[in-house]
Amino acid sequence: MEKIILASNNSNKVREVKEILRDMNVEIISMKEAGIDLDIEENGTTFEENALIKARAVCKLTGNITIADDSGLEVDYLDKQPGVYSARFMGHDTSYDIKNQAIIDKLKGVEGNDRSARFVAAIAAVFPDGKELVTRGTMEGLIAREPAGENGFGYDPIVYIPEYGCCSAQLSPEEKNKISHRGKALRKMKEELIQYIR
Ligand code: IMP
C-alpha cells in the first residue's frame, strides 16, 4: 500500500483527509505519526505556493508522496486580506473574537454584495520523482454584521453563507465538510491522485 505523508499537525485536518481519502488504497500518515518535527516557513504569496513549499520540504525529507494544504479568508473589500496571512493577522496569539470584530469594524458602512468574502484552500501533492499536483477549493460568503455560531474555528462565526442562511460556525461539521473549501479541494485532489496511485 502506498504511503502518503500529510504535512500537517492539525488533528482536524488529519481526520478530514483520512476520511475523504478512505476508499483509496493508501495509508495516510501525519507528520507526528511519521516522527517528523519540521518548522517550515510559509513565505509564499499564494495559498498554492505555501501548500507546495510545505509538501516539497516533507517529501524531500521522507522520500514519500506528501500532501499539504494552506487556507485562509479573502475579504474582497479589504483587497483579499487577510488571505495567506489569515493565521498571522493581528498576531498569531490574538484571539479570533478580536480578529473577527476587527474585520466587522473595517466593513462598517459597507453594504450587500460589497461584503463578499470566501474561504480558500489549496492542496498540493508532491511525489519523490518531482511530480507536483495542486488543487483549489472555495466557499463563498458575505462578512456578517455580527459573529454567530459556536461550531468550527477561526473566522467561521463571521462568514455568512447565503445558500444556508447562516454563518459557517452555525453549520454542523458534516454540513460544512460537504461545502467547505478544504473538502472541495481535497475531493479534486483525490480525482487527480487516483490517476497515479493504484
Ligand atoms: P493554515 O492552517 O495555515 O491553512 O491557516 C489557515 C487559517 O485560515 C486559519 O488559522 C484560520 O484563521 C483561517 N481558516 C482557514 N480555513 C478556515 C475555516 O474553515 N474556518 C475558519 N477559518 C479558517
mmCIF file of C-alpha atoms and ligand atoms in Angstrom:
data_model
loop_
_atom_site.group_PDB
_atom_site.id
_atom_site.type_symbol
_atom_site.label_atom_id
_atom_site.label_comp_id
_atom_site.label_asym_id
_atom_site.label_seq_id
_atom_site.Cartn_x
_atom_site.Cartn_y
_atom_site.Cartn_z
ATOM 1 C CA MET A 1 0.000 0.000 0.000
ATOM 2 C CA GLU A 2 1.286 3.457 -0.955
ATOM 3 C CA LYS A 3 2.198 5.718 1.988
ATOM 4 C CA ILE A 4 1.225 9.377 1.839
ATOM 5 C CA ILE A 5 2.556 11.813 4.420
ATOM 6 C CA LEU A 6 0.239 14.650 5.397
ATOM 7 C CA ALA A 7 2.376 17.715 6.132
ATOM 8 C CA SER A 8 0.186 18.961 8.990
ATOM 9 C CA ASN A 9 -0.095 18.531 12.723
ATOM 10 C CA ASN A 10 -3.641 19.855 12.869
ATOM 11 C CA SER A 11 -5.714 16.895 14.080
ATOM 12 C CA ASN A 12 -8.910 18.203 12.430
ATOM 13 C CA LYS A 13 -7.209 18.373 9.049
ATOM 14 C CA VAL A 14 -5.639 14.936 9.524
ATOM 15 C CA ARG A 15 -9.054 13.445 10.324
ATOM 16 C CA GLU A 16 -10.716 15.152 7.347
ATOM 17 C CA VAL A 17 -8.049 13.988 4.879
ATOM 18 C CA LYS A 18 -8.167 10.412 6.178
ATOM 19 C CA GLU A 19 -11.966 10.464 5.888
ATOM 20 C CA ILE A 20 -12.076 11.780 2.309
ATOM 21 C CA LEU A 21 -9.275 9.510 1.011
ATOM 22 C CA ARG A 22 -10.563 6.498 2.994
ATOM 23 C CA ASP A 23 -11.537 4.396 -0.031
ATOM 24 C CA MET A 24 -8.200 4.864 -1.807
ATOM 25 C CA ASN A 25 -5.523 2.224 -1.472
ATOM 26 C CA VAL A 26 -3.248 4.494 0.561
ATOM 27 C CA GLU A 27 -2.059 4.859 4.123
ATOM 28 C CA ILE A 28 -2.211 8.481 5.321
ATOM 29 C CA ILE A 29 0.439 9.290 7.917
ATOM 30 C CA SER A 30 0.549 12.600 9.786
ATOM 31 C CA MET A 31 3.870 14.342 10.470
ATOM 32 C CA LYS A 32 3.518 13.353 14.110
ATOM 33 C CA GLU A 33 2.895 9.705 13.218
ATOM 34 C CA ALA A 34 5.925 9.830 10.907
ATOM 35 C CA GLY A 35 8.018 11.289 13.765
ATOM 36 C CA ILE A 36 8.803 14.464 11.825
ATOM 37 C CA ASP A 37 9.153 17.756 13.625
ATOM 38 C CA LEU A 38 9.885 20.365 10.995
ATOM 39 C CA ASP A 39 9.237 24.081 11.213
ATOM 40 C CA ILE A 40 8.553 25.205 7.665
ATOM 41 C CA GLU A 41 8.477 28.901 6.831
ATOM 42 C CA GLU A 42 5.339 29.642 4.810
ATOM 43 C CA ASN A 43 6.761 32.560 2.841
ATOM 44 C CA GLY A 44 4.758 32.148 -0.367
ATOM 45 C CA THR A 45 2.411 34.844 -1.644
ATOM 46 C CA THR A 46 -0.397 32.477 -2.679
ATOM 47 C CA PHE A 47 -2.167 29.556 -0.983
ATOM 48 C CA GLU A 48 -0.856 27.280 -3.742
ATOM 49 C CA GLU A 49 2.777 28.364 -3.185
ATOM 50 C CA ASN A 50 2.542 27.817 0.572
ATOM 51 C CA ALA A 51 0.985 24.367 0.159
ATOM 52 C CA LEU A 52 3.756 23.425 -2.295
ATOM 53 C CA ILE A 53 6.507 24.773 0.000
ATOM 54 C CA LYS A 54 5.283 22.505 2.835
ATOM 55 C CA ALA A 55 4.742 19.436 0.646
ATOM 56 C CA ARG A 56 8.134 19.776 -1.081
ATOM 57 C CA ALA A 57 10.011 20.090 2.230
ATOM 58 C CA VAL A 58 8.430 16.979 3.774
ATOM 59 C CA CYS A 59 8.673 14.942 0.545
ATOM 60 C CA LYS A 60 12.395 15.749 0.324
ATOM 61 C CA LEU A 61 12.922 14.714 3.939
ATOM 62 C CA THR A 62 10.943 11.464 3.852
ATOM 63 C CA GLY A 63 11.074 10.294 0.242
ATOM 64 C CA ASN A 64 7.313 9.682 0.406
ATOM 65 C CA ILE A 65 4.468 11.236 -1.549
ATOM 66 C CA THR A 66 3.423 14.227 0.570
ATOM 67 C CA ILE A 67 0.193 16.209 0.735
ATOM 68 C CA ALA A 68 -0.023 19.672 2.301
ATOM 69 C CA ASP A 69 -2.669 22.360 2.467
ATOM 70 C CA ASP A 70 -2.873 26.069 3.004
ATOM 71 C CA SER A 71 -6.041 28.021 3.593
ATOM 72 C CA GLY A 72 -7.450 31.345 4.660
ATOM 73 C CA LEU A 73 -10.101 34.009 4.304
ATOM 74 C CA GLU A 74 -10.209 36.546 1.464
ATOM 75 C CA VAL A 75 -12.319 39.683 2.038
ATOM 76 C CA ASP A 76 -12.859 41.469 -1.283
ATOM 77 C CA TYR A 77 -13.410 44.936 0.251
ATOM 78 C CA LEU A 78 -10.034 44.564 2.037
ATOM 79 C CA ASP A 79 -8.184 43.702 -1.203
ATOM 80 C CA LYS A 80 -8.445 40.000 -0.359
ATOM 81 C CA GLN A 81 -6.817 40.369 3.090
ATOM 82 C CA PRO A 82 -6.115 38.609 5.417
ATOM 83 C CA GLY A 83 -5.521 35.970 2.687
ATOM 84 C CA VAL A 84 -2.329 33.966 3.200
ATOM 85 C CA TYR A 85 -1.841 35.905 6.451
ATOM 86 C CA SER A 86 -5.127 34.648 7.952
ATOM 87 C CA ALA A 87 -3.499 32.774 10.834
ATOM 88 C CA ARG A 88 -0.984 35.600 11.428
ATOM 89 C CA PHE A 89 -3.494 38.515 11.029
ATOM 90 C CA MET A 90 -3.092 40.907 14.037
ATOM 91 C CA GLY A 91 -0.611 38.407 15.503
ATOM 92 C CA HIS A 92 -0.725 34.622 15.900
ATOM 93 C CA ASP A 93 -1.779 34.802 19.537
ATOM 94 C CA THR A 94 -4.589 37.334 19.121
ATOM 95 C CA SER A 95 -7.953 35.708 19.804
ATOM 96 C CA TYR A 96 -10.392 35.186 16.952
ATOM 97 C CA ASP A 97 -13.002 37.182 18.883
ATOM 98 C CA ILE A 98 -10.732 40.191 18.403
ATOM 99 C CA LYS A 99 -9.710 39.381 14.812
ATOM 100 C CA ASN A 100 -13.324 38.783 13.795
ATOM 101 C CA GLN A 101 -14.569 42.016 15.378
ATOM 102 C CA ALA A 102 -11.736 43.939 13.664
ATOM 103 C CA ILE A 103 -12.867 42.668 10.245
ATOM 104 C CA ILE A 104 -16.504 43.553 11.002
ATOM 105 C CA ASP A 105 -15.385 47.054 12.086
ATOM 106 C CA LYS A 106 -13.346 47.555 8.898
ATOM 107 C CA LEU A 107 -16.507 46.862 6.877
ATOM 108 C CA LYS A 108 -18.643 49.420 8.721
ATOM 109 C CA GLY A 109 -20.981 51.113 6.227
ATOM 110 C CA VAL A 110 -20.267 48.517 3.522
ATOM 111 C CA GLU A 111 -23.489 47.035 2.191
ATOM 112 C CA GLY A 112 -24.787 43.941 0.372
ATOM 113 C CA ASN A 113 -22.553 42.123 -2.071
ATOM 114 C CA ASP A 114 -19.694 44.547 -1.353
ATOM 115 C CA ARG A 115 -19.273 42.441 1.817
ATOM 116 C CA SER A 116 -18.286 39.397 -0.284
ATOM 117 C CA ALA A 117 -15.611 37.065 1.063
ATOM 118 C CA ARG A 118 -14.519 33.483 0.653
ATOM 119 C CA PHE A 119 -12.595 30.751 2.372
ATOM 120 C CA VAL A 120 -9.893 29.369 0.074
ATOM 121 C CA ALA A 121 -7.946 26.125 0.407
ATOM 122 C CA ALA A 122 -5.114 24.875 -1.774
ATOM 123 C CA ILE A 123 -3.929 21.279 -1.572
ATOM 124 C CA ALA A 124 -0.563 20.240 -3.010
ATOM 125 C CA ALA A 125 0.772 16.740 -3.594
ATOM 126 C CA VAL A 126 4.478 16.282 -4.271
ATOM 127 C CA PHE A 127 5.919 12.975 -5.480
ATOM 128 C CA PRO A 128 9.511 11.798 -4.892
ATOM 129 C CA ASP A 129 10.088 11.851 -8.695
ATOM 130 C CA GLY A 130 9.328 15.595 -8.704
ATOM 131 C CA LYS A 131 5.750 15.413 -9.975
ATOM 132 C CA GLU A 132 3.533 18.095 -8.404
ATOM 133 C CA LEU A 133 -0.258 18.423 -8.299
ATOM 134 C CA VAL A 134 -2.215 21.379 -6.884
ATOM 135 C CA THR A 135 -5.959 21.860 -6.419
ATOM 136 C CA ARG A 136 -8.064 24.731 -5.016
ATOM 137 C CA GLY A 137 -11.496 24.895 -3.413
ATOM 138 C CA THR A 138 -13.525 27.898 -2.233
ATOM 139 C CA MET A 139 -16.555 28.536 -0.032
ATOM 140 C CA GLU A 140 -18.250 31.831 -0.937
ATOM 141 C CA GLY A 141 -19.932 34.061 1.612
ATOM 142 C CA LEU A 142 -20.517 37.570 2.965
ATOM 143 C CA ILE A 143 -18.970 39.133 6.069
ATOM 144 C CA ALA A 144 -21.716 39.067 8.720
ATOM 145 C CA ARG A 145 -22.694 42.191 10.701
ATOM 146 C CA GLU A 146 -22.041 40.341 13.944
ATOM 147 C CA PRO A 147 -20.442 36.989 14.835
ATOM 148 C CA ALA A 148 -22.761 33.964 15.130
ATOM 149 C CA GLY A 149 -22.360 30.258 15.912
ATOM 150 C CA GLU A 150 -20.204 28.065 18.108
ATOM 151 C CA ASN A 151 -19.022 25.390 15.658
ATOM 152 C CA GLY A 152 -15.871 25.365 13.595
ATOM 153 C CA PHE A 153 -12.939 27.645 14.353
ATOM 154 C CA GLY A 154 -11.160 30.801 13.244
ATOM 155 C CA TYR A 155 -13.248 33.067 11.031
ATOM 156 C CA ASP A 156 -16.278 30.723 10.848
ATOM 157 C CA PRO A 157 -18.501 32.996 13.041
ATOM 158 C CA ILE A 158 -18.264 35.972 10.643
ATOM 159 C CA VAL A 159 -18.699 34.263 7.280
ATOM 160 C CA TYR A 160 -22.389 34.212 6.346
ATOM 161 C CA ILE A 161 -23.194 31.521 3.782
ATOM 162 C CA PRO A 162 -26.212 32.778 1.756
ATOM 163 C CA GLU A 163 -27.235 29.342 0.430
ATOM 164 C CA TYR A 164 -27.611 28.076 4.033
ATOM 165 C CA GLY A 165 -28.896 31.352 5.506
ATOM 166 C CA CYS A 166 -26.464 31.203 8.442
ATOM 167 C CA CYS A 167 -22.822 31.669 9.364
ATOM 168 C CA SER A 168 -20.257 28.948 8.779
ATOM 169 C CA ALA A 169 -19.943 28.482 12.565
ATOM 170 C CA GLN A 170 -23.676 27.595 12.669
ATOM 171 C CA LEU A 171 -23.231 24.641 10.293
ATOM 172 C CA SER A 172 -22.708 21.137 11.677
ATOM 173 C CA PRO A 173 -19.263 19.674 10.867
ATOM 174 C CA GLU A 174 -20.913 17.289 8.363
ATOM 175 C CA GLU A 175 -22.727 20.126 6.563
ATOM 176 C CA LYS A 176 -19.555 22.208 6.491
ATOM 177 C CA ASN A 177 -17.381 19.366 5.122
ATOM 178 C CA LYS A 178 -19.801 18.941 2.222
ATOM 179 C CA ILE A 179 -19.419 22.542 1.056
ATOM 180 C CA SER A 180 -16.120 23.627 2.586
ATOM 181 C CA HIS A 181 -13.177 24.987 0.619
ATOM 182 C CA ARG A 182 -10.956 22.227 2.075
ATOM 183 C CA GLY A 183 -13.453 19.457 1.293
ATOM 184 C CA LYS A 184 -13.780 20.638 -2.313
ATOM 185 C CA ALA A 185 -10.010 20.950 -2.841
ATOM 186 C CA LEU A 186 -9.441 17.535 -1.257
ATOM 187 C CA ARG A 187 -12.047 15.801 -3.401
ATOM 188 C CA LYS A 188 -10.449 17.360 -6.517
ATOM 189 C CA MET A 189 -7.046 16.137 -5.316
ATOM 190 C CA LYS A 190 -8.456 12.654 -4.831
ATOM 191 C CA GLU A 191 -9.619 12.622 -8.506
ATOM 192 C CA GLU A 192 -6.084 13.557 -9.590
ATOM 193 C CA LEU A 193 -4.284 11.146 -7.257
ATOM 194 C CA ILE A 194 -6.396 8.225 -8.465
ATOM 195 C CA GLN A 195 -4.656 8.547 -11.847
ATOM 196 C CA TYR A 196 -1.224 7.976 -10.298
ATOM 197 C CA ILE A 197 -1.848 5.629 -7.390
ATOM 198 C CA ARG A 198 -3.360 2.187 -7.827
HETATM 199 P P1 IMP B 1 -3.386 27.311 7.748
HETATM 200 O O1 IMP B 1 -3.537 26.305 8.823
HETATM 201 O O2 IMP B 1 -2.018 27.833 7.537
HETATM 202 O O3 IMP B 1 -4.020 26.850 6.473
HETATM 203 O O4 IMP B 1 -4.157 28.616 8.264
HETATM 204 C C1 IMP B 1 -5.424 28.830 7.918
HETATM 205 C C2 IMP B 1 -6.026 29.981 8.690
HETATM 206 O O5 IMP B 1 -7.086 30.480 7.891
HETATM 207 C C3 IMP B 1 -6.676 29.516 9.987
HETATM 208 O O6 IMP B 1 -5.848 29.749 11.080
HETATM 209 C C4 IMP B 1 -7.926 30.363 10.051
HETATM 210 O O7 IMP B 1 -7.629 31.626 10.552
HETATM 211 C C5 IMP B 1 -8.290 30.555 8.588
HETATM 212 N N1 IMP B 1 -9.197 29.486 8.107
HETATM 213 C C6 IMP B 1 -8.926 28.549 7.159
HETATM 214 N N2 IMP B 1 -9.971 27.717 6.966
HETATM 215 C C7 IMP B 1 -10.926 28.145 7.828
HETATM 216 C C8 IMP B 1 -12.230 27.653 8.112
HETATM 217 O O8 IMP B 1 -12.737 26.664 7.570
HETATM 218 N N3 IMP B 1 -12.904 28.338 9.059
HETATM 219 C C9 IMP B 1 -12.407 29.419 9.712
HETATM 220 N N4 IMP B 1 -11.181 29.899 9.487
HETATM 221 C C10 IMP B 1 -10.435 29.265 8.544
#
